């Protein structure tokens, strides 16, 4: 049986003489087992176990002896991607400097604090280790403009990620969307890259945009 895309967590062969694959039959030469074209063979059923523990019959086949060992279902990158999207990855907070209030036409600094993420999953009954790493950052500045960078930015005095607001006397809501790339391994095996990404949307951070106050250069009579 092709187990690459099944919902089963494991498979086992059992004689057709039993209705429970976990209980060996007392007689493997029951009438149902003697239906093979070759009288030296016996009929066996392939059973698949669902995630809830229930067993279901998948197919029936004849063998002259014990059936071959059944391989565990293959965990695909798509399986892992779906599981990652279900459990979710960290949504990162946007840090802004100056905090809470900035000036129009001023280089406002944006940054966030990413960390690699280790996730332990059980998929199709198998242990799956996942390492997700931020690959890029989409900065949504709240004024209709966006920017994508490979860097998470840095706090002042660095100006790694900055934005200038054009309109004053408004409050904007900015956030960062993190695009994660990931790799996984099954049962401690070799690492495999997931070709698609997972995107998370961070919580909004409000920022008020103000006009710069004029500075007096001296006294006038």
PDB file of C-alpha atoms in Angstrom:
ATOM      1  CA  UNK A   1       0.000   0.000   0.000  1.00  0.00           C
ATOM      2  CA  UNK A   2       1.170   3.537  -0.748  1.00  0.00           C
ATOM      3  CA  UNK A   3       1.250   5.268   2.631  1.00  0.00           C
ATOM      4  CA  UNK A   4       2.725   8.592   1.448  1.00  0.00           C
ATOM      5  CA  UNK A   5      -0.468  10.594   1.845  1.00  0.00           C
ATOM      6  CA  UNK A   6      -2.704   8.546   4.138  1.00  0.00           C
ATOM      7  CA  UNK A   7      -4.362   9.665   7.367  1.00  0.00           C
ATOM      8  CA  UNK A   8      -3.080   6.566   9.183  1.00  0.00           C
ATOM      9  CA  UNK A   9      -0.409   6.717  11.854  1.00  0.00           C
ATOM     10  CA  UNK A  10       0.723   3.114  11.389  1.00  0.00           C
ATOM     11  CA  UNK A  11      -0.058  -0.077   9.486  1.00  0.00           C
ATOM     12  CA  UNK A  12      -0.052  -3.783  10.274  1.00  0.00           C
ATOM     13  CA  UNK A  13      -0.928  -7.010   8.509  1.00  0.00           C
ATOM     14  CA  UNK A  14      -3.342  -9.424  10.201  1.00  0.00           C
ATOM     15  CA  UNK A  15      -4.955 -12.659   9.143  1.00  0.00           C
ATOM     16  CA  UNK A  16      -8.444 -12.289   7.723  1.00  0.00           C
ATOM     17  CA  UNK A  17      -9.429 -14.770  10.408  1.00  0.00           C
ATOM     18  CA  UNK A  18      -9.432 -11.978  13.018  1.00  0.00           C
ATOM     19  CA  UNK A  19     -11.634  -8.903  13.332  1.00  0.00           C
ATOM     20  CA  UNK A  20      -9.116  -7.168  15.596  1.00  0.00           C
ATOM     21  CA  UNK A  21      -5.588  -6.691  14.223  1.00  0.00           C
ATOM     22  CA  UNK A  22      -4.189  -6.437  17.758  1.00  0.00           C
ATOM     23  CA  UNK A  23      -5.433  -9.949  18.670  1.00  0.00           C
ATOM     24  CA  UNK A  24      -3.835 -12.912  16.816  1.00  0.00           C
ATOM     25  CA  UNK A  25      -6.430 -15.450  15.636  1.00  0.00           C
ATOM     26  CA  UNK A  26      -6.448 -18.957  17.041  1.00  0.00           C
ATOM     27  CA  UNK A  27      -6.713 -20.362  13.505  1.00  0.00           C
ATOM     28  CA  UNK A  28      -5.183 -18.814  10.372  1.00  0.00           C
ATOM     29  CA  UNK A  29      -6.807 -21.446   8.149  1.00  0.00           C
ATOM     30  CA  UNK A  30     -10.369 -20.210   8.496  1.00  0.00           C
ATOM     31  CA  UNK A  31     -12.602 -20.306   5.421  1.00  0.00           C
ATOM     32  CA  UNK A  32     -11.950 -16.654   4.551  1.00  0.00           C
ATOM     33  CA  UNK A  33      -8.188 -17.250   4.551  1.00  0.00           C
ATOM     34  CA  UNK A  34      -8.448 -20.118   2.039  1.00  0.00           C
ATOM     35  CA  UNK A  35      -9.783 -18.016  -0.838  1.00  0.00           C
ATOM     36  CA  UNK A  36      -6.429 -17.394  -2.568  1.00  0.00           C
ATOM     37  CA  UNK A  37      -5.817 -18.741  -6.093  1.00  0.00           C
ATOM     38  CA  UNK A  38      -2.680 -20.475  -4.820  1.00  0.00           C
ATOM     39  CA  UNK A  39      -3.708 -23.054  -2.196  1.00  0.00           C
ATOM     40  CA  UNK A  40      -0.345 -22.581  -0.466  1.00  0.00           C
ATOM     41  CA  UNK A  41      -1.150 -18.947   0.254  1.00  0.00           C
ATOM     42  CA  UNK A  42      -3.389 -17.386   2.872  1.00  0.00           C
ATOM     43  CA  UNK A  43      -5.361 -14.144   2.797  1.00  0.00           C
ATOM     44  CA  UNK A  44      -4.190 -11.254   4.954  1.00  0.00           C
ATOM     45  CA  UNK A  45      -5.694  -7.849   5.584  1.00  0.00           C
ATOM     46  CA  UNK A  46      -3.730  -4.617   5.824  1.00  0.00           C
ATOM     47  CA  UNK A  47      -5.017  -2.496   8.692  1.00  0.00           C
ATOM     48  CA  UNK A  48      -4.364   1.208   9.230  1.00  0.00           C
ATOM     49  CA  UNK A  49      -4.645   2.939  12.585  1.00  0.00           C
ATOM     50  CA  UNK A  50      -6.318   6.339  12.671  1.00  0.00           C
ATOM     51  CA  UNK A  51      -5.042   9.181  14.911  1.00  0.00           C
ATOM     52  CA  UNK A  52      -7.910   8.461  17.337  1.00  0.00           C
ATOM     53  CA  UNK A  53      -6.697   4.880  17.797  1.00  0.00           C
ATOM     54  CA  UNK A  54      -9.325   3.129  15.657  1.00  0.00           C
ATOM     55  CA  UNK A  55      -8.211   0.506  13.132  1.00  0.00           C
ATOM     56  CA  UNK A  56      -9.616   0.270   9.602  1.00  0.00           C
ATOM     57  CA  UNK A  57      -9.054  -2.291   6.873  1.00  0.00           C
ATOM     58  CA  UNK A  58      -7.166  -0.945   3.864  1.00  0.00           C
ATOM     59  CA  UNK A  59      -6.739  -3.899   1.498  1.00  0.00           C
ATOM     60  CA  UNK A  60      -6.572  -7.704   1.316  1.00  0.00           C
ATOM     61  CA  UNK A  61      -3.689  -9.643  -0.208  1.00  0.00           C
ATOM     62  CA  UNK A  62      -2.465 -13.242  -0.391  1.00  0.00           C
ATOM     63  CA  UNK A  63       0.938 -14.364   0.911  1.00  0.00           C
ATOM     64  CA  UNK A  64       2.707 -17.724   1.064  1.00  0.00           C
ATOM     65  CA  UNK A  65       4.121 -16.905   4.485  1.00  0.00           C
ATOM     66  CA  UNK A  66       4.325 -13.912   6.763  1.00  0.00           C
ATOM     67  CA  UNK A  67       3.563 -10.610   4.983  1.00  0.00           C
ATOM     68  CA  UNK A  68       6.440  -8.144   4.563  1.00  0.00           C
ATOM     69  CA  UNK A  69       6.991  -5.465   7.176  1.00  0.00           C
ATOM     70  CA  UNK A  70       4.905  -2.380   6.508  1.00  0.00           C
ATOM     71  CA  UNK A  71       6.749   0.926   6.337  1.00  0.00           C
ATOM     72  CA  UNK A  72       5.534   3.793   8.502  1.00  0.00           C
ATOM     73  CA  UNK A  73       3.632   6.534   6.644  1.00  0.00           C
ATOM     74  CA  UNK A  74       6.001   9.099   5.133  1.00  0.00           C
ATOM     75  CA  UNK A  75       5.819  12.553   6.687  1.00  0.00           C
ATOM     76  CA  UNK A  76       5.942  15.083   3.847  1.00  0.00           C
ATOM     77  CA  UNK A  77       6.950  18.769   3.916  1.00  0.00           C
ATOM     78  CA  UNK A  78       3.286  19.558   3.292  1.00  0.00           C
ATOM     79  CA  UNK A  79       2.280  17.603   6.404  1.00  0.00           C
ATOM     80  CA  UNK A  80       4.753  19.580   8.507  1.00  0.00           C
ATOM     81  CA  UNK A  81       3.742  22.905   6.961  1.00  0.00           C
ATOM     82  CA  UNK A  82       0.071  22.260   7.746  1.00  0.00           C
ATOM     83  CA  UNK A  83       0.933  21.305  11.329  1.00  0.00           C
ATOM     84  CA  UNK A  84       3.092  24.414  11.784  1.00  0.00           C
ATOM     85  CA  UNK A  85       0.292  26.645  10.561  1.00  0.00           C
ATOM     86  CA  UNK A  86      -2.098  24.973  13.005  1.00  0.00           C
ATOM     87  CA  UNK A  87       0.134  25.361  16.066  1.00  0.00           C
ATOM     88  CA  UNK A  88       1.414  28.790  14.999  1.00  0.00           C
ATOM     89  CA  UNK A  89       4.794  30.497  15.262  1.00  0.00           C
ATOM     90  CA  UNK A  90       5.724  33.541  17.372  1.00  0.00           C
ATOM     91  CA  UNK A  91       4.167  36.882  16.481  1.00  0.00           C
ATOM     92  CA  UNK A  92       6.789  39.555  17.080  1.00  0.00           C
ATOM     93  CA  UNK A  93       6.253  42.937  18.701  1.00  0.00           C
ATOM     94  CA  UNK A  94       7.302  46.058  16.796  1.00  0.00           C
ATOM     95  CA  UNK A  95       9.594  48.395  18.739  1.00  0.00           C
ATOM     96  CA  UNK A  96       9.639  52.028  17.635  1.00  0.00           C
ATOM     97  CA  UNK A  97      12.050  54.830  18.521  1.00  0.00           C
ATOM     98  CA  UNK A  98      11.138  57.442  19.532  1.00  0.00           C
ATOM     99  CA  UNK A  99       8.449  55.584  21.423  1.00  0.00           C
ATOM    100  CA  UNK A 100       4.756  56.555  21.246  1.00  0.00           C
ATOM    101  CA  UNK A 101       5.388  59.824  19.387  1.00  0.00           C
ATOM    102  CA  UNK A 102       7.566  60.850  16.454  1.00  0.00           C
ATOM    103  CA  UNK A 103       7.927  63.852  14.189  1.00  0.00           C
ATOM    104  CA  UNK A 104       6.893  64.316  10.604  1.00  0.00           C
ATOM    105  CA  UNK A 105       9.734  63.833   8.056  1.00  0.00           C
ATOM    106  CA  UNK A 106      11.921  62.321  10.790  1.00  0.00           C
ATOM    107  CA  UNK A 107      13.836  59.024  10.549  1.00  0.00           C
ATOM    108  CA  UNK A 108      11.756  56.853  12.872  1.00  0.00           C
ATOM    109  CA  UNK A 109      13.507  53.628  13.889  1.00  0.00           C
ATOM    110  CA  UNK A 110      11.809  50.209  13.760  1.00  0.00           C
ATOM    111  CA  UNK A 111      13.098  46.888  15.067  1.00  0.00           C
ATOM    112  CA  UNK A 112      11.964  43.594  16.559  1.00  0.00           C
ATOM    113  CA  UNK A 113      13.517  40.748  18.574  1.00  0.00           C
ATOM    114  CA  UNK A 114      13.491  37.452  16.646  1.00  0.00           C
ATOM    115  CA  UNK A 115      14.647  34.077  17.913  1.00  0.00           C
ATOM    116  CA  UNK A 116      14.954  30.688  16.187  1.00  0.00           C
ATOM    117  CA  UNK A 117      12.026  28.486  17.137  1.00  0.00           C
ATOM    118  CA  UNK A 118      12.233  24.765  17.975  1.00  0.00           C
ATOM    119  CA  UNK A 119       8.926  22.915  17.682  1.00  0.00           C
ATOM    120  CA  UNK A 120       8.305  19.269  18.621  1.00  0.00           C
ATOM    121  CA  UNK A 121       5.384  17.719  16.745  1.00  0.00           C
ATOM    122  CA  UNK A 122       3.797  14.308  16.393  1.00  0.00           C
ATOM    123  CA  UNK A 123       2.662  13.738  12.814  1.00  0.00           C
ATOM    124  CA  UNK A 124       1.288  10.408  11.571  1.00  0.00           C
ATOM    125  CA  UNK A 125       2.392   8.886  14.849  1.00  0.00           C
ATOM    126  CA  UNK A 126       6.019   9.924  14.389  1.00  0.00           C
ATOM    127  CA  UNK A 127       8.266  12.381  16.233  1.00  0.00           C
ATOM    128  CA  UNK A 128       9.003  15.430  14.098  1.00  0.00           C
ATOM    129  CA  UNK A 129      11.540  18.103  15.077  1.00  0.00           C
ATOM    130  CA  UNK A 130      11.091  21.476  13.389  1.00  0.00           C
ATOM    131  CA  UNK A 131      13.425  24.476  13.433  1.00  0.00           C
ATOM    132  CA  UNK A 132      11.833  27.680  12.135  1.00  0.00           C
ATOM    133  CA  UNK A 133      13.952  30.766  11.476  1.00  0.00           C
ATOM    134  CA  UNK A 134      12.818  34.286  10.528  1.00  0.00           C
ATOM    135  CA  UNK A 135      13.829  34.766   6.890  1.00  0.00           C
ATOM    136  CA  UNK A 136      12.419  38.224   6.185  1.00  0.00           C
ATOM    137  CA  UNK A 137      10.344  40.970   7.762  1.00  0.00           C
ATOM    138  CA  UNK A 138       7.506  42.949   6.226  1.00  0.00           C
ATOM    139  CA  UNK A 139       7.131  46.285   8.002  1.00  0.00           C
ATOM    140  CA  UNK A 140       3.650  47.762   7.789  1.00  0.00           C
ATOM    141  CA  UNK A 141       3.995  51.386   8.861  1.00  0.00           C
ATOM    142  CA  UNK A 142       0.301  52.224   9.159  1.00  0.00           C
ATOM    143  CA  UNK A 143       0.291  55.068   6.638  1.00  0.00           C
ATOM    144  CA  UNK A 144      -0.259  52.860   3.598  1.00  0.00           C
ATOM    145  CA  UNK A 145       3.414  52.097   3.026  1.00  0.00           C
ATOM    146  CA  UNK A 146       5.325  48.865   3.605  1.00  0.00           C
ATOM    147  CA  UNK A 147       8.908  47.653   3.374  1.00  0.00           C
ATOM    148  CA  UNK A 148      10.420  44.154   3.366  1.00  0.00           C
ATOM    149  CA  UNK A 149      13.879  43.561   4.814  1.00  0.00           C
ATOM    150  CA  UNK A 150      16.152  40.644   5.603  1.00  0.00           C
ATOM    151  CA  UNK A 151      17.067  42.250   8.916  1.00  0.00           C
ATOM    152  CA  UNK A 152      15.000  42.620  12.102  1.00  0.00           C
ATOM    153  CA  UNK A 153      16.357  46.128  12.555  1.00  0.00           C
ATOM    154  CA  UNK A 154      18.317  47.518  15.488  1.00  0.00           C
ATOM    155  CA  UNK A 155      17.670  50.028  18.269  1.00  0.00           C
ATOM    156  CA  UNK A 156      19.119  53.541  18.351  1.00  0.00           C
ATOM    157  CA  UNK A 157      21.735  54.704  17.445  1.00  0.00           C
ATOM    158  CA  UNK A 158      21.590  52.307  14.497  1.00  0.00           C
ATOM    159  CA  UNK A 159      19.222  53.228  11.703  1.00  0.00           C
ATOM    160  CA  UNK A 160      18.919  49.838  10.056  1.00  0.00           C
ATOM    161  CA  UNK A 161      15.172  50.080   9.422  1.00  0.00           C
ATOM    162  CA  UNK A 162      13.651  53.567   9.338  1.00  0.00           C
ATOM    163  CA  UNK A 163      10.589  55.288   7.932  1.00  0.00           C
ATOM    164  CA  UNK A 164       9.601  58.916   7.452  1.00  0.00           C
ATOM    165  CA  UNK A 165       5.970  59.889   7.923  1.00  0.00           C
ATOM    166  CA  UNK A 166       4.642  62.654   5.692  1.00  0.00           C
ATOM    167  CA  UNK A 167       1.406  63.540   7.499  1.00  0.00           C
ATOM    168  CA  UNK A 168       1.310  65.114  10.949  1.00  0.00           C
ATOM    169  CA  UNK A 169      -1.388  65.236  13.612  1.00  0.00           C
ATOM    170  CA  UNK A 170      -2.364  61.597  13.020  1.00  0.00           C
ATOM    171  CA  UNK A 171      -1.942  58.339  14.932  1.00  0.00           C
ATOM    172  CA  UNK A 172      -0.862  55.278  12.982  1.00  0.00           C
ATOM    173  CA  UNK A 173      -0.829  51.603  13.918  1.00  0.00           C
ATOM    174  CA  UNK A 174       2.322  49.782  12.789  1.00  0.00           C
ATOM    175  CA  UNK A 175       3.188  46.095  12.915  1.00  0.00           C
ATOM    176  CA  UNK A 176       5.696  43.614  11.530  1.00  0.00           C
ATOM    177  CA  UNK A 177       4.910  40.439   9.619  1.00  0.00           C
ATOM    178  CA  UNK A 178       7.568  37.755   9.991  1.00  0.00           C
ATOM    179  CA  UNK A 179       8.155  35.258   7.193  1.00  0.00           C
ATOM    180  CA  UNK A 180       9.613  32.056   8.639  1.00  0.00           C
ATOM    181  CA  UNK A 181      11.516  29.384   6.738  1.00  0.00           C
ATOM    182  CA  UNK A 182      11.733  25.962   8.342  1.00  0.00           C
ATOM    183  CA  UNK A 183      13.373  22.573   8.183  1.00  0.00           C
ATOM    184  CA  UNK A 184      12.384  19.296   9.835  1.00  0.00           C
ATOM    185  CA  UNK A 185      13.511  15.780  10.590  1.00  0.00           C
ATOM    186  CA  UNK A 186      11.510  12.655  11.378  1.00  0.00           C
ATOM    187  CA  UNK A 187      12.492  10.299  14.205  1.00  0.00           C
ATOM    188  CA  UNK A 188      15.933  11.894  14.441  1.00  0.00           C
ATOM    189  CA  UNK A 189      16.746  11.345  10.759  1.00  0.00           C
ATOM    190  CA  UNK A 190      18.182  13.705   8.176  1.00  0.00           C
ATOM    191  CA  UNK A 191      17.049  17.315   8.012  1.00  0.00           C
ATOM    192  CA  UNK A 192      14.776  18.350   5.148  1.00  0.00           C
ATOM    193  CA  UNK A 193      13.883  21.867   4.055  1.00  0.00           C
ATOM    194  CA  UNK A 194      10.254  22.968   3.753  1.00  0.00           C
ATOM    195  CA  UNK A 195       9.957  24.790   0.408  1.00  0.00           C
ATOM    196  CA  UNK A 196       7.116  27.056   1.562  1.00  0.00           C
ATOM    197  CA  UNK A 197       7.085  29.624   4.354  1.00  0.00           C
ATOM    198  CA  UNK A 198       4.887  30.506   7.324  1.00  0.00           C
ATOM    199  CA  UNK A 199       3.925  34.142   7.934  1.00  0.00           C
ATOM    200  CA  UNK A 200       2.864  35.591  11.279  1.00  0.00           C
ATOM    201  CA  UNK A 201       1.345  39.024  11.874  1.00  0.00           C
ATOM    202  CA  UNK A 202       2.558  40.817  14.971  1.00  0.00           C
ATOM    203  CA  UNK A 203       0.390  42.925  17.294  1.00  0.00           C
ATOM    204  CA  UNK A 204      -0.145  46.596  16.399  1.00  0.00           C
ATOM    205  CA  UNK A 205       1.890  49.392  17.960  1.00  0.00           C
ATOM    206  CA  UNK A 206       0.336  52.863  17.962  1.00  0.00           C
ATOM    207  CA  UNK A 207       2.452  55.881  17.090  1.00  0.00           C
ATOM    208  CA  UNK A 208       1.446  59.545  17.065  1.00  0.00           C
ATOM    209  CA  UNK A 209       2.907  61.774  14.347  1.00  0.00           C
ATOM    210  CA  UNK A 210       3.460  65.414  15.331  1.00  0.00           C
ATOM    211  CA  UNK A 211       4.794  68.581  13.744  1.00  0.00           C
ATOM    212  CA  UNK A 212       8.263  69.694  14.769  1.00  0.00           C
ATOM    213  CA  UNK A 213       8.165  72.715  17.088  1.00  0.00           C
ATOM    214  CA  UNK A 214       9.958  75.769  15.661  1.00  0.00           C
ATOM    215  CA  UNK A 215      13.123  76.695  17.541  1.00  0.00           C
ATOM    216  CA  UNK A 216      13.903  80.332  18.474  1.00  0.00           C
ATOM    217  CA  UNK A 217      17.403  81.308  17.388  1.00  0.00           C
ATOM    218  CA  UNK A 218      17.574  84.522  19.417  1.00  0.00           C
ATOM    219  CA  UNK A 219      15.712  87.464  20.953  1.00  0.00           C
ATOM    220  CA  UNK A 220      14.004  90.001  18.713  1.00  0.00           C
ATOM    221  CA  UNK A 221      13.107  93.512  19.782  1.00  0.00           C
TER     222      UNK A 221
END
